[in-house]
PDB file of C-alpha atoms in Angstrom:
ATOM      1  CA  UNK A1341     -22.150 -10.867  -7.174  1.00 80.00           C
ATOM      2  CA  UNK A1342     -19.635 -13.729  -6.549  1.00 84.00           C
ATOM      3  CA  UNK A1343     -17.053 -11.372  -7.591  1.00 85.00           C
ATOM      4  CA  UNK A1344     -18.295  -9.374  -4.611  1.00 85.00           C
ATOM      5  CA  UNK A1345     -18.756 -12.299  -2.242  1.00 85.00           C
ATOM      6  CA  UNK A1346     -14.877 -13.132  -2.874  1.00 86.00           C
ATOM      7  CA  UNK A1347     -13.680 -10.083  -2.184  1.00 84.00           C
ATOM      8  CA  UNK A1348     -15.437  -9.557   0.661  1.00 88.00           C
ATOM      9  CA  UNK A1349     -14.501 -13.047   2.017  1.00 84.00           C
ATOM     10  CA  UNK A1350     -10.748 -12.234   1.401  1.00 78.00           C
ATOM     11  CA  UNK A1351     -10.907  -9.207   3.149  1.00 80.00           C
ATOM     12  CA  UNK A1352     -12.150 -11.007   6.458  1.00 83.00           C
ATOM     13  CA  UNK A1353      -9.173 -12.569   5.710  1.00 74.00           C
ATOM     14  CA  UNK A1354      -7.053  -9.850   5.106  1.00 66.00           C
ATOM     15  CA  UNK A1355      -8.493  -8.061   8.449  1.00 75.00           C
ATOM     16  CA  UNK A1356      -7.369 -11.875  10.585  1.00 72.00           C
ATOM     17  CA  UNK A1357      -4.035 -10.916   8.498  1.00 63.00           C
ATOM     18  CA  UNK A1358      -3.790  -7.272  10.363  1.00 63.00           C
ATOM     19  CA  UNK A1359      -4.429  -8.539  13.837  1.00 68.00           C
ATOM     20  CA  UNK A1360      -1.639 -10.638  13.375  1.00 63.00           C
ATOM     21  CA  UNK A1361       0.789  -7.812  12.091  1.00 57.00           C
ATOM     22  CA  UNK A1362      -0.089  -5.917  14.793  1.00 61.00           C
ATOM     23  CA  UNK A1363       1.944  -9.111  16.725  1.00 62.00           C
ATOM     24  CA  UNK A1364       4.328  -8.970  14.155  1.00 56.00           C
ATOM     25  CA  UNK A1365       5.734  -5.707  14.906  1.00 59.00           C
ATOM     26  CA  UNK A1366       7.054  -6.079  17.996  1.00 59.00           C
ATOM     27  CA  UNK A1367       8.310  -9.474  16.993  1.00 60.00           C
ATOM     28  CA  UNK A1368      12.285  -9.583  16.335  1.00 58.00           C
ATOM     29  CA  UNK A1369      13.634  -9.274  12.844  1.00 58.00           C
ATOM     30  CA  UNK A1370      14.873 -12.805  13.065  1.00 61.00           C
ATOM     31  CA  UNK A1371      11.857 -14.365  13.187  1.00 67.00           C
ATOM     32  CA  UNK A1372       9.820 -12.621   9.957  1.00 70.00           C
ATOM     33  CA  UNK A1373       9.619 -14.435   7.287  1.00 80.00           C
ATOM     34  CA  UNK A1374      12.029 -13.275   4.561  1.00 88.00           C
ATOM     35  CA  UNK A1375      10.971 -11.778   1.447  1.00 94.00           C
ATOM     36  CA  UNK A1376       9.920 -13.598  -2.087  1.00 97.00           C
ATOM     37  CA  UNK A1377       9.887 -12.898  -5.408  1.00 98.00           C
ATOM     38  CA  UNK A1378       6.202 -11.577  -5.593  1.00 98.00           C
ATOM     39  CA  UNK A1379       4.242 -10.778  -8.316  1.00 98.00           C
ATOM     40  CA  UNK A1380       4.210  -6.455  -7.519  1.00 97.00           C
ATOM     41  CA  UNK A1381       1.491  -5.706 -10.621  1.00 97.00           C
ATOM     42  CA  UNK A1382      -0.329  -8.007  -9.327  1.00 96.00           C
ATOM     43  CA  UNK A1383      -0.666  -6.714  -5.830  1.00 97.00           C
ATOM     44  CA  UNK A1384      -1.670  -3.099  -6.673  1.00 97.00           C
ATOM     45  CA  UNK A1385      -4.281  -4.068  -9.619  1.00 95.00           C
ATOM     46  CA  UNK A1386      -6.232  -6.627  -6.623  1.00 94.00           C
ATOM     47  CA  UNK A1387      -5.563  -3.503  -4.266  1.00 95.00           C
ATOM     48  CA  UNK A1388      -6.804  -0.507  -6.823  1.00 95.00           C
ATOM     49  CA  UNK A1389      -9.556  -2.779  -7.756  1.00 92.00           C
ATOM     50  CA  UNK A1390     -10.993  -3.448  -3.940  1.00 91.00           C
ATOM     51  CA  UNK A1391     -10.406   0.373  -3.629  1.00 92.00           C
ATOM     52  CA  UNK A1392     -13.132   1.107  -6.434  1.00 90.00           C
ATOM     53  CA  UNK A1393     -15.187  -0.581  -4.390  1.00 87.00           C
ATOM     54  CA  UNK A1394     -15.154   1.587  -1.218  1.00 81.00           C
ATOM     55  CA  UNK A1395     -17.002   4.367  -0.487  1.00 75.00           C
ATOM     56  CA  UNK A1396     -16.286   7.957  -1.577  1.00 77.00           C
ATOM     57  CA  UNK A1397     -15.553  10.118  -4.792  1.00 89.00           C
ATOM     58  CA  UNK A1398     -12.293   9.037  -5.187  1.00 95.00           C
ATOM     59  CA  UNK A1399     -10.957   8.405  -8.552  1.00 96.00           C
ATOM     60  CA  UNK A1400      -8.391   5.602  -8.492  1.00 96.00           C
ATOM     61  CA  UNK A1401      -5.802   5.349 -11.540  1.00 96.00           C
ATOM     62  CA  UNK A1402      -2.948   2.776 -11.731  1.00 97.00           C
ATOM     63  CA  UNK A1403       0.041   2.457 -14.449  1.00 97.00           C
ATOM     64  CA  UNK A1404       2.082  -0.688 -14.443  1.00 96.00           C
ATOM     65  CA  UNK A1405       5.430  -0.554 -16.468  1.00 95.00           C
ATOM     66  CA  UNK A1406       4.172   2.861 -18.439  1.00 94.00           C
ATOM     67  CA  UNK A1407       0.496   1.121 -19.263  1.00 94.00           C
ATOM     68  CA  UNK A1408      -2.588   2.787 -18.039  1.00 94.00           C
ATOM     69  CA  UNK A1409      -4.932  -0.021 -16.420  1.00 93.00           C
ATOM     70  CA  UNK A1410      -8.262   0.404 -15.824  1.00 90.00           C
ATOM     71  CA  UNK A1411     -11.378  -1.943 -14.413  1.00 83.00           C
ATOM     72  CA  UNK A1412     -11.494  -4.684 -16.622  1.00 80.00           C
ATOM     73  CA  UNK A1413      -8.022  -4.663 -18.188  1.00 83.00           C
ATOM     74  CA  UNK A1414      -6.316  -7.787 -19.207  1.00 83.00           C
ATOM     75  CA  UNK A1415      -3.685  -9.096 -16.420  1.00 82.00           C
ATOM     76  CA  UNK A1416      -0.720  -7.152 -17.296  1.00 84.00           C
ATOM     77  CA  UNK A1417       2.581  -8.748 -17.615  1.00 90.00           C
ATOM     78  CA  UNK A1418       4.275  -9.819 -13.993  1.00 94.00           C
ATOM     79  CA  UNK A1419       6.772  -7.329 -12.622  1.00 96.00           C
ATOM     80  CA  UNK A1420       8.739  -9.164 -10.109  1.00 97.00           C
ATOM     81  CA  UNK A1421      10.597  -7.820  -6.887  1.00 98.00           C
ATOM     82  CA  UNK A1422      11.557  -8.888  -3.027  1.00 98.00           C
ATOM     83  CA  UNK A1423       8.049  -8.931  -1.108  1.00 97.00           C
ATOM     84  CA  UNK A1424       5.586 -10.444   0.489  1.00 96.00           C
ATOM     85  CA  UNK A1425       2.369 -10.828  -1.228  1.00 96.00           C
ATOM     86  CA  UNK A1426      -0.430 -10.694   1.641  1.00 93.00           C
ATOM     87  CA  UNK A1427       2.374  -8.385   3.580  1.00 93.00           C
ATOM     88  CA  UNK A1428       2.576  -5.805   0.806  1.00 97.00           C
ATOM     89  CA  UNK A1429      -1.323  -5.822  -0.130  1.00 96.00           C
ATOM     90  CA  UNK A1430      -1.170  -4.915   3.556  1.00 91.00           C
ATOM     91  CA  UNK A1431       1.132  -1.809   3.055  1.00 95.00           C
ATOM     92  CA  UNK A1432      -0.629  -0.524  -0.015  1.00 96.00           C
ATOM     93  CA  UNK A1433      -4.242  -1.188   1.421  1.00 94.00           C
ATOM     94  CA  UNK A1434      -2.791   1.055   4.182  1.00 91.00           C
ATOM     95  CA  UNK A1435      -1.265   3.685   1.732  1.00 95.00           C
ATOM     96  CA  UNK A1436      -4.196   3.772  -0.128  1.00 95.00           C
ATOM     97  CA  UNK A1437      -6.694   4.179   2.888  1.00 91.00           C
ATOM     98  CA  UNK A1438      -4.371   7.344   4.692  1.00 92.00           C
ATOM     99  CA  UNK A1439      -5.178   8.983   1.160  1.00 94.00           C
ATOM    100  CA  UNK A1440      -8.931   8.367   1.047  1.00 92.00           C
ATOM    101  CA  UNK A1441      -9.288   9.674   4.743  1.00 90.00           C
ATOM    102  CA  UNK A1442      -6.365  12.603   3.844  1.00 93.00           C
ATOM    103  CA  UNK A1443      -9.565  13.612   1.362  1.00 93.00           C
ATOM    104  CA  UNK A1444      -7.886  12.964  -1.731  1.00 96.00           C
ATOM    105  CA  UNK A1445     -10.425  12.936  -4.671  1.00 97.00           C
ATOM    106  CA  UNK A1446      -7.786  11.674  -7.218  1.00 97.00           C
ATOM    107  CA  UNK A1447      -5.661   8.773  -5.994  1.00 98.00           C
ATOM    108  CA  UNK A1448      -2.920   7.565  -8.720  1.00 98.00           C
ATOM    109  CA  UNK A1449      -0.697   4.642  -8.034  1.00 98.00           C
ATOM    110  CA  UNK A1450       2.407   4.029 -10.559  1.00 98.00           C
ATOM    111  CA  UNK A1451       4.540   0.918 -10.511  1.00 98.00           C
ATOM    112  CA  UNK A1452       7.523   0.603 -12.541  1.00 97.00           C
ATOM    113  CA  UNK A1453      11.013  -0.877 -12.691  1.00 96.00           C
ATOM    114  CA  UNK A1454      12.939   2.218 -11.789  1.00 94.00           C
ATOM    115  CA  UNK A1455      17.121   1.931 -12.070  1.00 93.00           C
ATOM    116  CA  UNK A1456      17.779  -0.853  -9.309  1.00 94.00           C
ATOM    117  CA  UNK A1457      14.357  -0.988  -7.714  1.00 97.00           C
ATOM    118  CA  UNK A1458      10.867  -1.664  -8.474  1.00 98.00           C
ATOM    119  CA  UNK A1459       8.829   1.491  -6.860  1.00 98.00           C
ATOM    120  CA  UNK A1460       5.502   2.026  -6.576  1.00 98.00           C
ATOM    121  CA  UNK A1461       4.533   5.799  -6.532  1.00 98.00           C
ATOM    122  CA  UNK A1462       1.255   7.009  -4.651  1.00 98.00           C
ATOM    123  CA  UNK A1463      -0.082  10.409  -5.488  1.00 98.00           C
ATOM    124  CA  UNK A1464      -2.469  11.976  -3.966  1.00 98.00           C
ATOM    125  CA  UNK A1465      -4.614  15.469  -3.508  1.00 98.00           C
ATOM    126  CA  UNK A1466      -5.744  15.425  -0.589  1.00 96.00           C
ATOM    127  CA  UNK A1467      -4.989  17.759   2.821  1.00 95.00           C
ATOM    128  CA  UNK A1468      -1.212  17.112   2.464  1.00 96.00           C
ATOM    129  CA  UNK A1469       0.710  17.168   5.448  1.00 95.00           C
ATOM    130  CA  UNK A1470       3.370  19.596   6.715  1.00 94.00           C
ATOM    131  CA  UNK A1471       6.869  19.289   6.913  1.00 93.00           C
ATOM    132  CA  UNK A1472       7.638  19.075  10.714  1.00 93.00           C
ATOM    133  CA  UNK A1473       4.923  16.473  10.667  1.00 92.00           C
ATOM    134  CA  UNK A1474       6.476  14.203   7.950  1.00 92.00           C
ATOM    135  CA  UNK A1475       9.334  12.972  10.247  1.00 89.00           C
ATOM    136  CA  UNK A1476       6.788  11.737  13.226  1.00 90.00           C
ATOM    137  CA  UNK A1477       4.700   9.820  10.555  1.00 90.00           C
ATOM    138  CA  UNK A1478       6.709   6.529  10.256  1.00 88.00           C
ATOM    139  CA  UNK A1479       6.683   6.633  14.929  1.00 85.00           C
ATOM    140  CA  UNK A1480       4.090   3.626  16.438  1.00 80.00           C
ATOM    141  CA  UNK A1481       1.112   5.353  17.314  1.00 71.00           C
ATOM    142  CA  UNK A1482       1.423   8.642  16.064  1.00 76.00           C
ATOM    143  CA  UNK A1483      -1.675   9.463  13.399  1.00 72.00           C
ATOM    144  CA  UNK A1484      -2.913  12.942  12.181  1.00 69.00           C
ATOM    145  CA  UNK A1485      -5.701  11.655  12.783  1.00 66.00           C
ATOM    146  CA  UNK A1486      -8.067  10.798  15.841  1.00 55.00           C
ATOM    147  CA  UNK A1487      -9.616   7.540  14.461  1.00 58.00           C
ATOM    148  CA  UNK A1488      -6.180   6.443  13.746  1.00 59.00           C
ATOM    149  CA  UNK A1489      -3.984   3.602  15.350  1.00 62.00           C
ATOM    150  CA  UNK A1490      -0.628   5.199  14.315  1.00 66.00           C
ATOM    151  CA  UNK A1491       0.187   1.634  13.518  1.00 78.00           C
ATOM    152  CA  UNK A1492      -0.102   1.696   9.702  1.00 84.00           C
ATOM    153  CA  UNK A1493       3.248   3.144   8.204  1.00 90.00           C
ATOM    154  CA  UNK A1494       5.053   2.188  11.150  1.00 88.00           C
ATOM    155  CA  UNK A1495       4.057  -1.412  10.460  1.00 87.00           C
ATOM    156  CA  UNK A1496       4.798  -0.819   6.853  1.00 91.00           C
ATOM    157  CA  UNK A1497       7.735   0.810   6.616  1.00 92.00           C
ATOM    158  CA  UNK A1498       9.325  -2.391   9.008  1.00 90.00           C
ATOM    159  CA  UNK A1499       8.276  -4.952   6.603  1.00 91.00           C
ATOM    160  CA  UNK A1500       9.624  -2.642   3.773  1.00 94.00           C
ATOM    161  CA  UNK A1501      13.122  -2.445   5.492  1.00 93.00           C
ATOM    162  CA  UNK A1502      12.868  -6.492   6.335  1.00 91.00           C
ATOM    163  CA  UNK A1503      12.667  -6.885   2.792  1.00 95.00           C
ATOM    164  CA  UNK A1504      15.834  -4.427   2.093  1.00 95.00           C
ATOM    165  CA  UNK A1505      13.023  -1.647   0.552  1.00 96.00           C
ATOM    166  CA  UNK A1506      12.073   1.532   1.829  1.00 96.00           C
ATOM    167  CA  UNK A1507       9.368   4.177   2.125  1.00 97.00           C
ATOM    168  CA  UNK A1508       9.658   8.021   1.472  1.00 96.00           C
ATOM    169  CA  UNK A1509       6.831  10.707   1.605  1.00 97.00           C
ATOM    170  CA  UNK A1510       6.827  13.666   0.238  1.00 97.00           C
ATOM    171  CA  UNK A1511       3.765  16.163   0.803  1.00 97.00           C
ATOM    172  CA  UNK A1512       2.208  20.188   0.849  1.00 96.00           C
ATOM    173  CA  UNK A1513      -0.488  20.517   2.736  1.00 96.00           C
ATOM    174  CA  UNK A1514      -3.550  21.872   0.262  1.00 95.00           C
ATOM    175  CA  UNK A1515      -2.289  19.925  -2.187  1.00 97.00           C
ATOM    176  CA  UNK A1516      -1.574  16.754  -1.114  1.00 97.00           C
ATOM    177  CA  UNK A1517       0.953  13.722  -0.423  1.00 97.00           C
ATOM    178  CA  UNK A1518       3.611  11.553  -2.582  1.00 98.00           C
ATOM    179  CA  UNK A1519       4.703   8.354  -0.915  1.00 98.00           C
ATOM    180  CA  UNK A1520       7.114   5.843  -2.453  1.00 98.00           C
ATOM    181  CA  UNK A1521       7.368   2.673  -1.904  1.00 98.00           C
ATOM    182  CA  UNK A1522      10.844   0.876  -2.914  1.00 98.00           C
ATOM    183  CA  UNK A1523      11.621  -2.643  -3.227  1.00 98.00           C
ATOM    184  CA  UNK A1524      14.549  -4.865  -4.352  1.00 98.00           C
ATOM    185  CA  UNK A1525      13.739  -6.223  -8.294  1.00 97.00           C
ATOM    186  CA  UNK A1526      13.265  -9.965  -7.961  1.00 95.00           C
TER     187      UNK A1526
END
């Protein structure tokens, strides 16, 4: 239960977090903060984790650095690159949530230290997307969606270039969506 309880109270927190990236994105370059060296394994295992929590069938997996790590795990060693903490929880939380509503019933999330970057890989099954779409994705206020803001990835993929990183998606639709997420190794 007080796990619960402090999850739940950091994601009022989190939520106060998304109003005010919602300012941030029309705010000039210049005046973002700059990114850190943040702790990336960290991130997605608090992120996965609050994901397990949601609602749905979804099965959530996560490898960090070639090790499977499920509910419970130890802490797994740091893996360190160019972030934001609360900024990237932000962009996976988003990632994450676009494949729960795509339908996805298998979600798997893989961070490594690739060449020159750190990436963190998100594979999905659900509807997929199709190509001529894929290019419009990444535009303020465009969402395949009706619910949606159109915010998300646009918001994202700006903090990922503040940070000299980058986003690329990949997807079919029936079988589902591949977005990477690159960042600068700390």
């Amino acid at each position: 239960l007080d796990t619960n309880v402090t999850r739940i109270l950091n994601e009022i927190d989190h939520l106060d977090e998304i109003a005010r990236a919602f300012s941030r994105y029309g705010s000039a370059p210049a005046e973002r903060a700059p990114g850190e060296p943040t702790d990336v394994a960290r991130v997605a295992r608090d992120v996965v984790s609050l994901e397990r929590m949601g609602e749905g069938a979804v099965t959530w997996t996560l490898r960090i650095a070639g090790v499977d790590v499920a509910e419970g795990d130890e802490p797994v060693p740091p893996l360190m690159a160019i972030a934001r903490a609360d900024e990237l929880r932000e962009v996976l939380l988003n990632v994450l949530e676009n494949a729960r509503l795509a339908d996805a019933t298998t979600v798997h999330l893989e961070v490594a230290h690739v060449g020159e970057q750190v990436t963190m890989v998100v594979r999905d099954n659900g509807a997929g997307m199709s190509a001529d779409v894929i290019p419009q994705i990444f535009q303020p206020h465009f969402s395949t969606r009706t619910s949606g803001s159109g915010l998300g990835l646009a918001i994202s993929r700006r903090l990922l270039d503040g940070w000299g990183g980058g986003m690329t998606v990949t997807s079919e639709p029936g079988v589902g969506t591949t977005l990477t997420v690159s960042l600068l190794p700390a």
